[in-house]
Amino acid sequence: MVLVQREEQLDRLRRAFDACAEHQRGHVALVTGAVGSGKTSLLETFSEWAGAAGGRVLGAAGSRAERGLHLGVLGQLLHSARLDQEAAARIENLMRDAASAGPLPEPGGDTADGAAAGDRAWAPLLHGLFTALLDLADAGPLVLAVDDVHHADPASLHCLLYVTRRLRHARIMVVLTEASTLRPPHPLFRAELLSQPYFSRISLPPLTVDGIARLVDADGGAAAVREAAERCLSMTGGNPLLTRALIDERAPGGAGDERGADPTGGDPFDQAVLGCLYRHEPGVRRVAQALAVLNRPVPTELLGHVLDVVPESAAPAVRVLRTAGLMEADQLRHPRILRSILTDMSPEERRGLHQRVAEVLHEHGAEPGAVAEHLVAAAWADAPWVVPVLSDAAAQALASGRPDVAAACLRLVARADVDERQRTAATAMLVNARWQVNPLAANGHLSELVESARAAGWSTGAALATVPFLLWQGRVEEATEAVSGFSADDDHGPAGRLRAMQLLVSLSHPDQLASVRETPSTWSRAATAPTSVSPQLQAVTVLGTALLPNADTDTVATAEQLLQRHHTDDGAVGLLTAPLLALLWSGRSDRVVAWADILLNRPAVRHAPVWRAVVRAVRAEAALRLGDLPGAEHHARAALEDIPAPAWGVAIAGPLATLIACATEAGRFTEADRWLAHPVPAGMFRTPLGVHYLAARGRHHLAMGRPHAATADLRRCGELMRGWGIDVAGLVPWRLELARVQLSVGNKTHATQLLQEQLRVAHGVDDRTRGRSLRLLATTAAQDHRRKLLGEAVNLLQGCGDRLELVRALGDTGQSLQRAGDSARARLLVRRAYQLAQDCGASVLAQRLIRRDAGGALPAYPAGAEAHEPDDGLSEAERRVAALAAQGHTNRQISSKLFITVSTVEQHLTRVYRKLDVKRRTDLPARLVAYAEPLVEEPQGAAS
């Protein structure tokens, strides 16, 4: 057996043995330490060594179960002595006579007068025992090794004391081990033992990092071994039993690491923890259970109240647990220890202890959240003080970003005996809490709350509480009814909660409460009045200034200030989605990405899936507007994974629109069709997010060669936005998108008018929209003016960070330079555009650059790259011809565009018809259109 960090203790025992052998002098050694500290291992190792060194070892072990077994430990010692038959019979008779002589006094205590006769009856046994031991010591030193002497029976201890008093000239060494206990079971025995002249006490301290490192088998060298040892020490406190169990658990073939641990307590470490506890008195285990249920640092006084004992009586148990390495300071050392203890308790025990803890914490004035945690665990709400505590805890949990905790508190309130006012208030908070986790789970409570508000005439706080959730579901008429039930002078709540809800209705569903939106003087100043206006009203106001911009308000600066002020508030993630959207619709996608990443890294976001999903959806759209197709798709998909699609309500338009646009830009038209086939609520098209969706669908129609369908969607965008009075390009630049459609059908005049109109929109054109508009306008301009427009477009698109649109602008500029005879600069720009397209994940756009690269500036497209080309058997030349034919171009127009003869066009089309099994150009697949879309719109060409 390998002993670690016990060499000094073993050496002391060996020196005592050598002295016993050489000087004919006995010795008593008491080895003390916590349960699991290695006392038994040390005793066994020493016993083996002593036997090999010429000594004779008699061994025994005390046991809690055998404390009442008269002379049990002595019997073990004598049995291991293997006495000759005569001596064994003599000792056995003496033991029998002593057993019938009556009880002994406490070992080491005074003999009472009434017990003198019994004591005299024991004298022959004691004398005979010592004589037998002296006979055994004639051949060499005799070692009496008794493990766990604190569990020995009193009669055996009496005999051991008799022997230790007579060791001065005997070659007998007595080695005892003793664990830390609540109180010494035989204090008089211990007191006399410690007073013996040849007594030594040997303590076993916890293992250190260096000691544990000798046990750890870790890859990676000395640094990795020490790091593993430090982690082990933090979990075990250096207790050898726990340390070895943890190392065995994580060794190859062991039970695995903590993540794979068996929650039923079957792992080596869990078994070791319970082994430590069950080897102690029940009082120690009870204190450990209370600490596990409390799960927080607590003073001994409070621990005593929880266990309903005198506080001072809990102190010894705490000391024992600290010595055993299970506690550090005033709490259990590690969550694994806590889990092991809780798993060992029955559900009834846990609930009862949680209830008691809740009562004691409430009596001691603990925070509502701390008390509520135990009330929920106990499922107990019978006392009158419970409902106010749970309600306060739920409000605190919502404010700190823990809707899951709030929901648990409020579900318990619902089971309590409360009046109607309390029930309504609790239901309002429960709707808020459950909605943040899963809106579908809040539907039943929301309907209950709506009915309650309607019965009260929509004039209560509960009515306003329903508004955001009704709007999410598209139940805008009910939401409008809720905010219309108050008088004009009623602000209802701090700093105008009613105004905030009215403005929210008007902005999220602009066909409602237009008068609220159309009188900005009543709300726009709230965005810049942080000390006098609630954050909720500020957030909605900032969103309003983004959708209704004016020269007096700097929306970007105000949104940034609001985010800066509240981004560290764990319960403010939902509040901050409004300034995030304001930044997005103000053309600052770069800032949206920066702030969204900060919010998504906040710990509280883990507990609010809905707000996490919303932030990810906004982050996805911002990434799309920056030309980051992989990032946009990743975040949009993650948003739909956070909460199921049916739970999104009308807000499903956001992530779906981004995914449709990503798939379309990447040339994955079948995938875009699948996203378009997703069911959406009809009310979605009454919201600004619905306009996003229409625009994405319109772009897809255009990419698929359906200009009429694209025109219908984009005209509808324009009608809605103008009808609402919300005509900002940051929401949807519908004129620009419609101009692209007009260019695709050769209507240059109308396209020019739309683009010029887009550029003239007051306070509603961001740099990205301006750059895109100028790029498209350049395709309609004369050659000398085109380069100037493209130069300005490139500068704007570089500044706003939209790399995808920058690719198109650079490609256009390169083509313009090529036509002007500046081939060198043209090649540089096209190469840059190609690299940007690859970086953006726009492989189809990169391919178009290759196909249109007449100067050989670009490499051939890698064979292993994902090209998204259809498996239709067409050659590149055939596909280019078929794509133009699918757009409706004549053979002569195709020959002119591709610089080939009409005859060659006809030959290509003949082969295309045969391979695709079609009879006319109108039957050509619409997906082919993507392969004809130019980077630069020719006066009669298609727009990108």
PDB file of N, CA, C and O in Angstrom, residues 556 583-590 625 729-730 733 736 758-759 763-775 792-802 805:
ATOM      1  N   VAL A 556     -29.218  57.606 -32.769  1.00  0.00           N
ATOM      2  CA  VAL A 556     -28.076  56.725 -32.521  1.00  0.00           C
ATOM      3  C   VAL A 556     -27.438  57.045 -31.169  1.00  0.00           C
ATOM      4  O   VAL A 556     -27.175  56.136 -30.356  1.00  0.00           O
ATOM      5  N   LEU A 583     -31.000  51.241 -33.401  1.00  0.00           N
ATOM      6  CA  LEU A 583     -29.704  51.324 -34.082  1.00  0.00           C
ATOM      7  C   LEU A 583     -29.759  50.643 -35.445  1.00  0.00           C
ATOM      8  O   LEU A 583     -29.201  51.147 -36.430  1.00  0.00           O
ATOM      9  N   LEU A 584     -30.404  49.494 -35.511  1.00  0.00           N
ATOM     10  CA  LEU A 584     -30.505  48.762 -36.786  1.00  0.00           C
ATOM     11  C   LEU A 584     -31.235  49.607 -37.820  1.00  0.00           C
ATOM     12  O   LEU A 584     -30.770  49.746 -38.963  1.00  0.00           O
ATOM     13  N   TRP A 585     -32.362  50.170 -37.430  1.00  0.00           N
ATOM     14  CA  TRP A 585     -33.182  50.934 -38.380  1.00  0.00           C
ATOM     15  C   TRP A 585     -32.625  52.335 -38.637  1.00  0.00           C
ATOM     16  O   TRP A 585     -33.105  53.030 -39.525  1.00  0.00           O
ATOM     17  N   SER A 586     -31.610  52.708 -37.850  1.00  0.00           N
ATOM     18  CA  SER A 586     -30.926  53.979 -38.113  1.00  0.00           C
ATOM     19  C   SER A 586     -29.668  53.771 -38.943  1.00  0.00           C
ATOM     20  O   SER A 586     -28.892  54.711 -39.134  1.00  0.00           O
ATOM     21  N   GLY A 587     -29.449  52.540 -39.398  1.00  0.00           N
ATOM     22  CA  GLY A 587     -28.326  52.262 -40.280  1.00  0.00           C
ATOM     23  C   GLY A 587     -27.027  51.965 -39.590  1.00  0.00           C
ATOM     24  O   GLY A 587     -25.974  52.011 -40.229  1.00  0.00           O
ATOM     25  N   ARG A 588     -27.048  51.651 -38.272  1.00  0.00           N
ATOM     26  CA  ARG A 588     -25.815  51.367 -37.546  1.00  0.00           C
ATOM     27  C   ARG A 588     -25.735  49.889 -37.183  1.00  0.00           C
ATOM     28  O   ARG A 588     -25.680  49.512 -36.013  1.00  0.00           O
ATOM     29  N   SER A 589     -25.686  49.062 -38.196  1.00  0.00           N
ATOM     30  CA  SER A 589     -25.606  47.618 -37.963  1.00  0.00           C
ATOM     31  C   SER A 589     -24.334  47.242 -37.221  1.00  0.00           C
ATOM     32  O   SER A 589     -24.311  46.268 -36.460  1.00  0.00           O
ATOM     33  N   ASP A 590     -23.258  47.980 -37.447  1.00  0.00           N
ATOM     34  CA  ASP A 590     -22.004  47.671 -36.757  1.00  0.00           C
ATOM     35  C   ASP A 590     -22.153  47.799 -35.249  1.00  0.00           C
ATOM     36  O   ASP A 590     -21.636  46.980 -34.484  1.00  0.00           O
ATOM     37  N   ARG A 625     -26.878  42.815 -43.000  1.00  0.00           N
ATOM     38  CA  ARG A 625     -26.669  44.156 -43.557  1.00  0.00           C
ATOM     39  C   ARG A 625     -25.191  44.539 -43.608  1.00  0.00           C
ATOM     40  O   ARG A 625     -24.842  45.509 -44.273  1.00  0.00           O
ATOM     41  N   ALA A 729     -35.717  54.307 -44.744  1.00  0.00           N
ATOM     42  CA  ALA A 729     -34.992  53.296 -45.502  1.00  0.00           C
ATOM     43  C   ALA A 729     -34.359  52.256 -44.588  1.00  0.00           C
ATOM     44  O   ALA A 729     -34.140  51.116 -44.996  1.00  0.00           O
ATOM     45  N   GLY A 730     -34.053  52.639 -43.336  1.00  0.00           N
ATOM     46  CA  GLY A 730     -33.473  51.677 -42.412  1.00  0.00           C
ATOM     47  C   GLY A 730     -34.397  50.527 -42.113  1.00  0.00           C
ATOM     48  O   GLY A 730     -33.937  49.438 -41.741  1.00  0.00           O
ATOM     49  N   PRO A 733     -35.758  49.845 -47.618  1.00  0.00           N
ATOM     50  CA  PRO A 733     -35.642  50.823 -48.703  1.00  0.00           C
ATOM     51  C   PRO A 733     -36.429  50.325 -49.917  1.00  0.00           C
ATOM     52  O   PRO A 733     -35.852  49.910 -50.923  1.00  0.00           O
ATOM     53  N   LEU A 736     -35.642  51.552 -53.496  1.00  0.00           N
ATOM     54  CA  LEU A 736     -34.411  50.989 -54.039  1.00  0.00           C
ATOM     55  C   LEU A 736     -34.664  49.572 -54.551  1.00  0.00           C
ATOM     56  O   LEU A 736     -34.233  49.200 -55.657  1.00  0.00           O
ATOM     57  N   GLN A 758     -35.734  57.870 -53.630  1.00  0.00           N
ATOM     58  CA  GLN A 758     -35.185  57.259 -52.424  1.00  0.00           C
ATOM     59  C   GLN A 758     -34.144  58.166 -51.773  1.00  0.00           C
ATOM     60  O   GLN A 758     -34.098  58.313 -50.544  1.00  0.00           O
ATOM     61  N   LEU A 759     -33.311  58.773 -52.588  1.00  0.00           N
ATOM     62  CA  LEU A 759     -32.261  59.641 -52.066  1.00  0.00           C
ATOM     63  C   LEU A 759     -32.810  60.937 -51.494  1.00  0.00           C
ATOM     64  O   LEU A 759     -32.135  61.601 -50.700  1.00  0.00           O
ATOM     65  N   HIS A 763     -34.687  62.766 -43.783  1.00  0.00           N
ATOM     66  CA  HIS A 763     -34.268  62.137 -42.521  1.00  0.00           C
ATOM     67  C   HIS A 763     -34.398  60.614 -42.550  1.00  0.00           C
ATOM     68  O   HIS A 763     -34.413  59.983 -41.497  1.00  0.00           O
ATOM     69  N   GLY A 764     -34.508  60.019 -43.714  1.00  0.00           N
ATOM     70  CA  GLY A 764     -34.775  58.586 -43.723  1.00  0.00           C
ATOM     71  C   GLY A 764     -33.816  57.783 -44.555  1.00  0.00           C
ATOM     72  O   GLY A 764     -34.132  56.657 -44.918  1.00  0.00           O
ATOM     73  N   VAL A 765     -32.653  58.322 -44.883  1.00  0.00           N
ATOM     74  CA  VAL A 765     -31.700  57.591 -45.727  1.00  0.00           C
ATOM     75  C   VAL A 765     -30.380  57.462 -44.982  1.00  0.00           C
ATOM     76  O   VAL A 765     -29.703  58.452 -44.715  1.00  0.00           O
ATOM     77  N   ASP A 766     -30.004  56.241 -44.661  1.00  0.00           N
ATOM     78  CA  ASP A 766     -28.734  55.982 -44.010  1.00  0.00           C
ATOM     79  C   ASP A 766     -27.655  55.798 -45.075  1.00  0.00           C
ATOM     80  O   ASP A 766     -27.943  55.709 -46.274  1.00  0.00           O
ATOM     81  N   ASP A 767     -26.402  55.715 -44.649  1.00  0.00           N
ATOM     82  CA  ASP A 767     -25.288  55.618 -45.600  1.00  0.00           C
ATOM     83  C   ASP A 767     -25.362  54.349 -46.446  1.00  0.00           C
ATOM     84  O   ASP A 767     -24.996  54.353 -47.626  1.00  0.00           O
ATOM     85  N   ARG A 768     -25.807  53.281 -45.847  1.00  0.00           N
ATOM     86  CA  ARG A 768     -25.893  52.026 -46.611  1.00  0.00           C
ATOM     87  C   ARG A 768     -26.896  52.169 -47.756  1.00  0.00           C
ATOM     88  O   ARG A 768     -26.623  51.783 -48.901  1.00  0.00           O
ATOM     89  N   THR A 769     -28.049  52.707 -47.448  1.00  0.00           N
ATOM     90  CA  THR A 769     -29.059  52.887 -48.489  1.00  0.00           C
ATOM     91  C   THR A 769     -28.573  53.868 -49.545  1.00  0.00           C
ATOM     92  O   THR A 769     -28.773  53.661 -50.750  1.00  0.00           O
ATOM     93  N   ARG A 770     -27.909  54.931 -49.101  1.00  0.00           N
ATOM     94  CA  ARG A 770     -27.405  55.910 -50.055  1.00  0.00           C
ATOM     95  C   ARG A 770     -26.357  55.271 -50.976  1.00  0.00           C
ATOM     96  O   ARG A 770     -26.378  55.457 -52.197  1.00  0.00           O
ATOM     97  N   GLY A 771     -25.445  54.485 -50.404  1.00  0.00           N
ATOM     98  CA  GLY A 771     -24.427  53.838 -51.224  1.00  0.00           C
ATOM     99  C   GLY A 771     -25.030  52.857 -52.216  1.00  0.00           C
ATOM    100  O   GLY A 771     -24.625  52.797 -53.384  1.00  0.00           O
ATOM    101  N   ARG A 772     -25.987  52.079 -51.768  1.00  0.00           N
ATOM    102  CA  ARG A 772     -26.646  51.123 -52.672  1.00  0.00           C
ATOM    103  C   ARG A 772     -27.391  51.848 -53.792  1.00  0.00           C
ATOM    104  O   ARG A 772     -27.376  51.418 -54.957  1.00  0.00           O
ATOM    105  N   SER A 773     -28.063  52.941 -53.401  1.00  0.00           N
ATOM    106  CA  SER A 773     -28.825  53.690 -54.408  1.00  0.00           C
ATOM    107  C   SER A 773     -27.903  54.293 -55.461  1.00  0.00           C
ATOM    108  O   SER A 773     -28.196  54.250 -56.673  1.00  0.00           O
ATOM    109  N   LEU A 774     -26.780  54.856 -55.012  1.00  0.00           N
ATOM    110  CA  LEU A 774     -25.842  55.451 -55.971  1.00  0.00           C
ATOM    111  C   LEU A 774     -25.245  54.398 -56.893  1.00  0.00           C
ATOM    112  O   LEU A 774     -25.018  54.653 -58.086  1.00  0.00           O
ATOM    113  N   ARG A 775     -24.982  53.207 -56.368  1.00  0.00           N
ATOM    114  CA  ARG A 775     -24.448  52.147 -57.219  1.00  0.00           C
ATOM    115  C   ARG A 775     -25.437  51.780 -58.323  1.00  0.00           C
ATOM    116  O   ARG A 775     -25.066  51.628 -59.493  1.00  0.00           O
ATOM    117  N   GLU A 792     -18.364  57.332 -55.135  1.00  0.00           N
ATOM    118  CA  GLU A 792     -19.067  57.753 -53.922  1.00  0.00           C
ATOM    119  C   GLU A 792     -19.745  56.572 -53.243  1.00  0.00           C
ATOM    120  O   GLU A 792     -19.749  56.451 -52.020  1.00  0.00           O
ATOM    121  N   ALA A 793     -20.304  55.661 -54.057  1.00  0.00           N
ATOM    122  CA  ALA A 793     -20.970  54.477 -53.503  1.00  0.00           C
ATOM    123  C   ALA A 793     -19.968  53.606 -52.754  1.00  0.00           C
ATOM    124  O   ALA A 793     -20.240  53.112 -51.645  1.00  0.00           O
ATOM    125  N   VAL A 794     -18.791  53.407 -53.337  1.00  0.00           N
ATOM    126  CA  VAL A 794     -17.767  52.591 -52.688  1.00  0.00           C
ATOM    127  C   VAL A 794     -17.383  53.199 -51.344  1.00  0.00           C
ATOM    128  O   VAL A 794     -17.261  52.495 -50.323  1.00  0.00           O
ATOM    129  N   ASN A 795     -17.185  54.492 -51.301  1.00  0.00           N
ATOM    130  CA  ASN A 795     -16.813  55.157 -50.047  1.00  0.00           C
ATOM    131  C   ASN A 795     -17.886  54.976 -48.979  1.00  0.00           C
ATOM    132  O   ASN A 795     -17.592  54.695 -47.810  1.00  0.00           O
ATOM    133  N   LEU A 796     -19.149  55.148 -49.372  1.00  0.00           N
ATOM    134  CA  LEU A 796     -20.253  55.007 -48.418  1.00  0.00           C
ATOM    135  C   LEU A 796     -20.377  53.573 -47.919  1.00  0.00           C
ATOM    136  O   LEU A 796     -20.572  53.330 -46.719  1.00  0.00           O
ATOM    137  N   LEU A 797     -20.274  52.613 -48.806  1.00  0.00           N
ATOM    138  CA  LEU A 797     -20.433  51.206 -48.416  1.00  0.00           C
ATOM    139  C   LEU A 797     -19.257  50.729 -47.575  1.00  0.00           C
ATOM    140  O   LEU A 797     -19.422  49.899 -46.680  1.00  0.00           O
ATOM    141  N   GLN A 798     -18.066  51.257 -47.860  1.00  0.00           N
ATOM    142  CA  GLN A 798     -16.932  50.946 -46.991  1.00  0.00           C
ATOM    143  C   GLN A 798     -17.160  51.502 -45.589  1.00  0.00           C
ATOM    144  O   GLN A 798     -16.889  50.846 -44.593  1.00  0.00           O
ATOM    145  N   GLY A 799     -17.683  52.716 -45.536  1.00  0.00           N
ATOM    146  CA  GLY A 799     -17.902  53.359 -44.248  1.00  0.00           C
ATOM    147  C   GLY A 799     -18.951  52.658 -43.406  1.00  0.00           C
ATOM    148  O   GLY A 799     -18.800  52.533 -42.190  1.00  0.00           O
ATOM    149  N   CYS A 800     -20.029  52.179 -44.027  1.00  0.00           N
ATOM    150  CA  CYS A 800     -21.106  51.539 -43.263  1.00  0.00           C
ATOM    151  C   CYS A 800     -20.816  50.073 -42.977  1.00  0.00           C
ATOM    152  O   CYS A 800     -21.475  49.452 -42.147  1.00  0.00           O
ATOM    153  N   GLY A 801     -19.849  49.482 -43.677  1.00  0.00           N
ATOM    154  CA  GLY A 801     -19.430  48.116 -43.373  1.00  0.00           C
ATOM    155  C   GLY A 801     -20.161  47.017 -44.105  1.00  0.00           C
ATOM    156  O   GLY A 801     -19.969  45.837 -43.785  1.00  0.00           O
ATOM    157  N   ASP A 802     -20.991  47.338 -45.093  1.00  0.00           N
ATOM    158  CA  ASP A 802     -21.698  46.298 -45.839  1.00  0.00           C
ATOM    159  C   ASP A 802     -20.767  45.721 -46.906  1.00  0.00           C
ATOM    160  O   ASP A 802     -20.631  46.245 -48.015  1.00  0.00           O
ATOM    161  N   GLU A 805     -22.514  44.445 -50.425  1.00  0.00           N
ATOM    162  CA  GLU A 805     -22.813  45.500 -51.379  1.00  0.00           C
ATOM    163  C   GLU A 805     -21.515  46.144 -51.890  1.00  0.00           C
ATOM    164  O   GLU A 805     -21.447  46.603 -53.031  1.00  0.00           O
TER     165      GLU A 805
END
